[in-house]
Amino acid sequence: MDTRKRLDQIIDLLRERGNRLTPQRIAILSAFLENDTHPTAEQIHKKILKSFPTTSLATVYKTITLLKDVGEILELEFGDDRSRFDARKPYPHPHMICTECGAIIDSELDALDGIIKELAQHSGFSIQSHRLDIFGLCASCSK
Amino acid sequence: MDTRKRLDQIIDLLRERGNRLTPQRIAILSAFLENDTHPTAEQIHKKILKSFPTTSLATVYKTITLLKDVGEILELEFGDDRSRFDARKPYPHPHMICTECGAIIDSELDALDGIIKELAQHSGFSIQSHRLDIFGLCASCSK
DNA sequence: TTTGATGCAAAGTATTTGCAGACTG
DNA sequence: CAGTCTGCAAATACTTTGCATCAAA
């Protein structure tokens, strides 16, 4: 979806919920939507500081919590301490993580949902969400 | 595989590597192999304290690091801060995590390896490992 | 004007690390 | 006996939280 359109939609959503639209919030949200590298909280903070030099890292974290609550951002943890986030596609989809350069590449696998559903049914498990991470070397690092 | 047999194999492996077989190490390793609930480091530590009351949590962590290095334990992180471990099946396989009671249920999905391999090939990504986590409610919690 | 949001600093917490002494091989 | 392992405590580093102040509506 168009980034600008999505930004407007999320802003509307927050307004309807009664959340205040502070300039920091909008800047943080925009930064997440514009960045397709699955940034960390700190990377977003550094970016924001250019336009709002007094913004605190705590506010970035609080905004992330808000966005998680409304389902507009996905938190990705790969066991390297710092979380990375995906606000562009905040629904389950496979990620390929390069163990050399740290790149996180989005992927799509239409068959996955069906496979998982079937797998869960056998054990009476009702699915809420899922996550598929693939670790390895990206195209340029495997050369 | 038989737990006892696997314990002996890992002990042999450690011996061959020149690692010392201290009673703490063997107790920690046994505790992991006997426990099929994907325990945390602290849960194993509590268990060990019954037989070796002076064992420190640091030693548990150091042993976990050793077992990870030799590929005999898998670390599972679900974003709830504390890692959980799977020493019984230390190779990639799906896990179903109950968001209500916290249970982690092992699963098998033979087709997954092939699907992932195909997915990665399209993007020139070379796979090292993968991970599939399914979140939802287990059979008893969904009633 | 009201009340939620910000920003600072301090707290929180799983895991790691340094080091002296203990124990395996 | 040599050198690794243990156990203690301190350090680490990301994230959360408390609170006084600020600003959106």
Short mmCIF file of C-alpha atoms (C1' of nucleotides) in Angstrom, two decimals:
data_model
loop_
_atom_site.label_atom_id
_atom_site.label_comp_id
_atom_site.label_asym_id
_atom_site.label_seq_id
_atom_site.Cartn_x
_atom_site.Cartn_y
_atom_site.Cartn_z
CA MET A 1 0.00 0.00 0.00
CA ASP A 2 1.00 3.59 -0.57
CA THR A 3 3.00 4.84 2.38
CA ARG A 4 1.31 8.20 2.51
CA LYS A 5 -2.16 6.69 2.43
CA ARG A 6 -1.25 4.29 5.19
CA LEU A 7 0.10 7.11 7.31
CA ASP A 8 -3.19 8.96 6.98
CA GLN A 9 -5.15 5.86 7.86
CA ILE A 10 -3.17 5.23 11.01
CA ILE A 11 -3.46 8.88 12.00
CA ASP A 12 -7.22 8.64 11.60
CA LEU A 13 -7.25 5.49 13.67
CA LEU A 14 -5.34 7.15 16.48
CA ARG A 15 -7.59 10.19 16.36
CA GLU A 16 -10.68 8.01 16.62
CA ARG A 17 -9.18 6.25 19.60
CA GLY A 18 -8.69 9.59 21.31
CA ASN A 19 -4.90 9.46 21.14
CA ARG A 20 -3.23 12.82 20.76
CA LEU A 21 -1.40 13.52 17.57
CA THR A 22 1.80 15.08 18.74
CA PRO A 23 4.46 16.04 16.24
CA GLN A 24 6.81 13.49 17.78
CA ARG A 25 4.30 10.70 17.31
CA ILE A 26 3.70 11.57 13.71
CA ALA A 27 7.41 11.86 13.03
CA ILE A 28 8.09 8.48 14.64
CA LEU A 29 5.28 6.85 12.76
CA SER A 30 6.41 8.35 9.46
CA ALA A 31 9.97 7.26 10.06
CA PHE A 32 8.84 3.69 10.60
CA LEU A 33 6.68 3.69 7.50
CA GLU A 34 9.39 5.16 5.30
CA ASN A 35 12.07 2.73 6.45
CA ASP A 36 11.98 -0.72 4.88
CA THR A 37 15.05 -2.12 6.65
CA HIS A 38 13.22 -3.19 9.82
CA PRO A 39 14.86 -0.56 12.01
CA THR A 40 15.58 -0.65 15.72
CA ALA A 41 14.08 1.80 18.19
CA GLU A 42 17.38 3.57 18.41
CA GLN A 43 17.74 3.96 14.65
CA ILE A 44 14.34 5.62 14.51
CA HIS A 45 15.29 7.82 17.45
CA LYS A 46 18.43 9.03 15.69
CA LYS A 47 16.41 9.84 12.60
CA ILE A 48 13.81 11.75 14.59
CA LEU A 49 16.42 13.82 16.39
CA LYS A 50 17.19 15.61 13.12
CA SER A 51 13.74 17.16 13.01
CA PHE A 52 12.89 17.11 16.74
CA PRO A 53 16.17 17.36 18.65
CA THR A 54 14.64 16.99 22.12
CA THR A 55 12.75 13.77 21.45
CA SER A 56 13.65 11.07 23.94
CA LEU A 57 14.24 7.42 23.32
CA ALA A 58 11.56 6.72 25.91
CA THR A 59 8.99 8.43 23.73
CA VAL A 60 10.01 6.26 20.80
CA TYR A 61 9.46 3.20 22.93
CA LYS A 62 6.12 4.50 24.18
CA THR A 63 5.00 5.16 20.63
CA ILE A 64 6.06 1.68 19.62
CA THR A 65 3.95 0.27 22.44
CA LEU A 66 0.99 2.28 21.20
CA LEU A 67 1.46 1.11 17.64
CA LYS A 68 1.75 -2.48 18.79
CA ASP A 69 -1.48 -2.11 20.73
CA VAL A 70 -3.36 -0.96 17.66
CA GLY A 71 -1.75 -3.66 15.53
CA GLU A 72 0.11 -1.31 13.21
CA ILE A 73 3.62 -2.47 13.95
CA LEU A 74 5.21 -5.88 14.34
CA GLU A 75 8.06 -6.51 16.74
CA LEU A 76 10.78 -8.86 15.51
CA GLU A 77 13.27 -10.35 17.93
CA PHE A 78 16.12 -12.45 16.69
CA GLY A 79 18.02 -13.06 19.88
CA ASP A 80 20.52 -10.29 19.29
CA ASP A 81 19.09 -8.16 22.09
CA ARG A 82 17.67 -5.25 20.21
CA SER A 83 14.21 -5.60 18.69
CA ARG A 84 13.57 -4.61 15.15
CA PHE A 85 10.22 -3.49 13.82
CA ASP A 86 8.09 -3.86 10.76
CA ALA A 87 5.44 -1.18 10.38
CA ARG A 88 5.08 -1.59 6.65
CA LYS A 89 3.67 -5.09 6.80
CA PRO A 90 2.38 -5.54 10.35
CA TYR A 91 1.04 -9.01 9.74
CA PRO A 92 2.80 -12.39 9.88
CA HIS A 93 5.10 -13.05 6.95
CA PRO A 94 8.44 -14.84 6.59
CA HIS A 95 11.68 -13.01 7.17
CA MET A 96 15.08 -14.02 5.91
CA ILE A 97 17.81 -12.81 8.23
CA CYS A 98 21.39 -12.59 7.01
CA THR A 99 23.67 -13.77 9.80
CA GLU A 100 26.59 -11.97 8.18
CA CYS A 101 25.37 -8.44 7.50
CA GLY A 102 22.20 -8.44 9.57
CA ALA A 103 19.88 -7.60 6.70
CA ILE A 104 16.27 -8.64 7.15
CA ILE A 105 14.49 -9.43 3.92
CA ASP A 106 10.73 -9.65 3.68
CA SER A 107 9.24 -12.63 1.98
CA GLU A 108 5.85 -14.01 1.08
CA LEU A 109 4.62 -17.57 1.29
CA ASP A 110 0.95 -17.88 0.53
CA ALA A 111 0.86 -21.58 1.28
CA LEU A 112 2.06 -21.09 4.83
CA ASP A 113 -1.23 -20.06 6.42
CA GLY A 114 -2.96 -23.17 5.16
CA ILE A 115 -0.16 -25.45 6.22
CA ILE A 116 -0.08 -24.00 9.70
CA LYS A 117 -3.82 -24.17 10.07
CA GLU A 118 -3.77 -27.85 9.22
CA LEU A 119 -0.88 -28.49 11.56
CA ALA A 120 -2.65 -26.83 14.44
CA GLN A 121 -5.96 -28.56 13.88
CA HIS A 122 -4.41 -31.94 14.50
CA SER A 123 -3.57 -30.94 18.03
CA GLY A 124 -6.64 -28.84 18.86
CA PHE A 125 -4.56 -25.69 18.92
CA SER A 126 -6.29 -22.46 17.86
CA ILE A 127 -3.98 -20.08 16.05
CA GLN A 128 -3.60 -16.41 16.84
CA SER A 129 -0.51 -15.63 14.85
CA HIS A 130 2.72 -17.16 13.68
CA ARG A 131 6.22 -16.37 12.72
CA LEU A 132 8.70 -17.86 10.27
CA ASP A 133 12.31 -16.74 10.42
CA ILE A 134 14.89 -18.08 8.02
CA PHE A 135 18.54 -17.57 8.94
CA GLY A 136 21.36 -17.74 6.45
CA LEU A 137 23.42 -15.66 4.07
CA CYS A 138 21.87 -13.10 1.77
CA ALA A 139 22.71 -13.05 -1.92
CA SER A 140 25.60 -10.62 -1.62
CA CYS A 141 27.10 -12.12 1.56
CA SER A 142 27.08 -15.68 0.18
CA LYS A 143 29.31 -14.78 -2.75
CA MET B 1 15.80 -41.15 20.88
CA ASP B 2 16.29 -42.73 24.26
CA THR B 3 17.20 -40.06 26.78
CA ARG B 4 19.85 -42.13 28.48
CA LYS B 5 21.54 -43.03 25.24
CA ARG B 6 21.58 -39.41 24.15
CA LEU B 7 23.06 -38.35 27.47
CA ASP B 8 25.90 -40.83 26.99
CA GLN B 9 26.50 -39.63 23.44
CA ILE B 10 26.75 -36.01 24.48
CA ILE B 11 29.04 -36.92 27.35
CA ASP B 12 31.30 -38.76 24.90
CA LEU B 13 31.24 -35.77 22.59
CA LEU B 14 32.29 -33.44 25.38
CA ARG B 15 35.01 -35.79 26.47
CA GLU B 16 36.38 -35.99 22.93
CA ARG B 17 36.40 -32.22 22.76
CA GLY B 18 38.48 -32.10 25.91
CA ASN B 19 35.74 -30.54 28.02
CA ARG B 20 35.76 -31.55 31.65
CA LEU B 21 32.90 -33.58 32.92
CA THR B 22 32.05 -31.94 36.19
CA PRO B 23 29.11 -33.18 38.22
CA GLN B 24 27.36 -29.85 37.71
CA ARG B 25 27.64 -30.14 33.96
CA ILE B 26 26.27 -33.62 33.89
CA ALA B 27 23.45 -32.69 36.23
CA ILE B 28 22.51 -29.68 34.10
CA LEU B 29 22.65 -31.68 30.91
CA SER B 30 20.55 -34.47 32.40
CA ALA B 31 18.00 -31.98 33.68
CA PHE B 32 17.60 -30.52 30.22
CA LEU B 33 17.25 -33.91 28.59
CA GLU B 34 14.70 -35.13 31.11
CA ASN B 35 12.54 -32.04 30.87
CA ASP B 36 10.24 -31.86 27.86
CA THR B 37 8.60 -28.53 28.74
CA HIS B 38 11.27 -26.34 27.18
CA PRO B 39 12.54 -25.01 30.50
CA THR B 40 14.23 -21.70 31.25
CA ALA B 41 17.75 -21.44 32.62
CA GLU B 42 16.34 -20.58 36.00
CA GLN B 43 14.02 -23.57 36.09
CA ILE B 44 16.96 -25.86 35.42
CA HIS B 45 18.97 -24.06 38.07
CA LYS B 46 16.24 -24.61 40.68
CA LYS B 47 16.13 -28.29 39.80
CA ILE B 48 19.91 -28.65 40.04
CA LEU B 49 20.03 -26.98 43.44
CA LYS B 50 18.30 -30.00 44.95
CA SER B 51 21.25 -32.24 44.16
CA PHE B 52 24.04 -29.62 44.06
CA PRO B 53 23.01 -26.81 46.41
CA THR B 54 25.96 -24.56 45.60
CA THR B 55 25.54 -24.53 41.84
CA SER B 56 25.32 -21.02 40.49
CA LEU B 57 23.03 -19.69 37.82
CA ALA B 58 26.13 -18.49 35.98
CA THR B 59 27.30 -22.06 35.61
CA VAL B 60 23.95 -23.02 34.14
CA TYR B 61 24.33 -20.25 31.58
CA LYS B 62 27.90 -21.25 30.83
CA THR B 63 26.84 -24.84 30.31
CA ILE B 64 24.05 -23.69 28.01
CA THR B 65 26.60 -21.77 25.97
CA LEU B 66 28.74 -24.88 25.72
CA LEU B 67 25.80 -27.01 24.64
CA LYS B 68 24.79 -24.43 22.07
CA ASP B 69 28.33 -24.43 20.68
CA VAL B 70 28.27 -28.16 20.15
CA GLY B 71 24.76 -28.01 18.69
CA GLU B 72 23.08 -30.05 21.38
CA ILE B 73 20.62 -27.45 22.60
CA LEU B 74 18.35 -25.00 20.86
CA GLU B 75 17.55 -21.61 22.29
CA LEU B 76 13.99 -20.41 21.87
CA GLU B 77 13.08 -16.79 22.41
CA PHE B 78 9.50 -15.67 22.27
CA GLY B 79 9.81 -12.06 23.23
CA ASP B 80 8.90 -12.65 26.85
CA ASP B 81 12.44 -11.93 28.02
CA ARG B 82 13.56 -15.27 29.31
CA SER B 83 14.85 -17.80 26.81
CA ARG B 84 13.62 -21.32 26.84
CA PHE B 85 15.59 -24.30 25.64
CA ASP B 86 15.08 -27.49 23.73
CA ALA B 87 17.80 -30.07 24.29
CA ARG B 88 15.65 -33.01 23.31
CA LYS B 89 15.26 -31.98 19.69
CA PRO B 90 18.07 -29.54 19.02
CA TYR B 91 17.21 -29.06 15.36
CA PRO B 92 14.68 -26.73 13.73
CA HIS B 93 11.08 -27.79 14.18
CA PRO B 94 7.82 -25.90 14.66
CA HIS B 95 6.69 -24.89 18.12
CA MET B 96 3.17 -24.03 19.16
CA ILE B 97 3.15 -21.57 22.03
CA CYS B 98 0.04 -21.14 24.16
CA THR B 99 -0.38 -17.45 24.92
CA GLU B 100 -2.60 -18.31 27.86
CA CYS B 101 -0.70 -20.92 29.87
CA GLY B 102 2.72 -20.57 28.26
CA ALA B 103 2.99 -24.18 27.21
CA ILE B 104 5.30 -24.87 24.30
CA ILE B 105 4.30 -27.85 22.21
CA ASP B 106 6.65 -29.53 19.80
CA SER B 107 5.45 -30.20 16.32
CA GLU B 108 6.69 -31.72 13.09
CA LEU B 109 6.19 -30.50 9.57
CA ASP B 110 8.17 -32.50 7.06
CA ALA B 111 7.15 -30.31 4.15
CA LEU B 112 8.62 -27.20 5.72
CA ASP B 113 12.25 -27.75 4.79
CA GLY B 114 11.44 -28.10 1.13
CA ILE B 115 9.16 -25.09 1.11
CA ILE B 116 11.76 -22.91 2.76
CA LYS B 117 14.49 -24.11 0.45
CA GLU B 118 12.42 -23.15 -2.54
CA LEU B 119 11.54 -19.80 -1.04
CA ALA B 120 15.17 -18.97 -0.40
CA GLN B 121 16.39 -20.03 -3.80
CA HIS B 122 14.28 -17.40 -5.48
CA SER B 123 16.20 -14.69 -3.73
CA GLY B 124 19.68 -16.21 -3.78
CA PHE B 125 19.60 -16.69 -0.02
CA SER B 126 21.53 -19.67 1.39
CA ILE B 127 19.84 -21.20 4.42
CA GLN B 128 21.59 -22.02 7.67
CA SER B 129 18.58 -22.66 9.88
CA HIS B 130 15.02 -21.59 10.38
CA ARG B 131 12.36 -21.25 12.95
CA LEU B 132 8.59 -21.52 12.90
CA ASP B 133 6.62 -20.40 15.92
CA ILE B 134 2.86 -20.66 16.08
CA PHE B 135 1.10 -18.60 18.74
CA GLY B 136 -2.39 -19.36 19.95
CA LEU B 137 -4.36 -21.29 22.52
CA CYS B 138 -3.59 -24.88 23.35
CA ALA B 139 -6.32 -27.49 23.41
CA SER B 140 -7.14 -27.11 27.08
CA CYS B 141 -6.95 -23.30 27.19
CA SER B 142 -9.20 -22.85 24.15
CA LYS B 143 -12.11 -24.65 25.81
"C1'" DT C 1 -8.91 24.07 30.85
"C1'" DT C 2 -8.29 19.27 31.01
"C1'" DT C 3 -5.73 15.42 30.74
"C1'" DG C 4 -2.82 12.71 28.00
"C1'" DA C 5 2.12 13.00 26.20
"C1'" DT C 6 6.91 14.17 26.71
"C1'" DG C 7 11.54 13.92 28.58
"C1'" DC C 8 14.61 13.05 32.08
"C1'" DA C 9 16.61 9.98 35.12
"C1'" DA C 10 16.33 5.98 37.71
"C1'" DA C 11 14.86 1.29 37.92
"C1'" DG C 12 14.39 -3.33 36.13
"C1'" DT C 13 16.04 -7.69 34.55
"C1'" DA C 14 17.97 -11.66 31.85
"C1'" DT C 15 22.42 -12.74 30.64
"C1'" DT C 16 27.51 -12.07 30.53
"C1'" DT C 17 32.01 -11.41 32.41
"C1'" DG C 18 36.20 -11.13 35.60
"C1'" DC C 19 38.61 -13.34 38.83
"C1'" DA C 20 40.21 -16.17 42.80
"C1'" DG C 21 39.88 -20.57 44.34
"C1'" DA C 22 38.45 -25.55 43.48
"C1'" DC C 23 38.64 -29.71 41.01
"C1'" DT C 24 39.11 -32.78 36.70
"C1'" DG C 25 42.11 -35.48 34.04
"C1'" DC D 1 50.27 -30.71 38.48
"C1'" DA D 2 48.25 -27.92 34.73
"C1'" DG D 3 44.66 -25.74 33.19
"C1'" DT D 4 39.76 -25.67 33.00
"C1'" DC D 5 35.46 -24.93 35.64
"C1'" DT D 6 32.88 -23.00 39.39
"C1'" DG D 7 30.67 -19.47 42.07
"C1'" DC D 8 30.38 -14.92 43.49
"C1'" DA D 9 29.57 -10.35 42.44
"C1'" DA D 10 29.75 -6.69 39.38
"C1'" DA D 11 28.85 -5.23 34.82
"C1'" DT D 12 25.99 -4.92 30.57
"C1'" DA D 13 22.50 -3.07 27.75
"C1'" DC D 14 17.82 -2.81 26.17
"C1'" DT D 15 13.51 -1.47 27.68
"C1'" DT D 16 10.26 0.22 31.16
"C1'" DT D 17 8.61 3.29 34.62
"C1'" DG D 18 7.77 7.43 37.79
"C1'" DC D 19 7.01 11.97 37.84
"C1'" DA D 20 7.03 16.90 36.95
"C1'" DT D 21 6.20 19.71 33.08
"C1'" DC D 22 4.22 20.67 28.61
"C1'" DA D 23 0.88 21.01 25.06
"C1'" DA D 24 -3.16 18.95 22.11
"C1'" DA D 25 -7.90 19.39 21.78
#
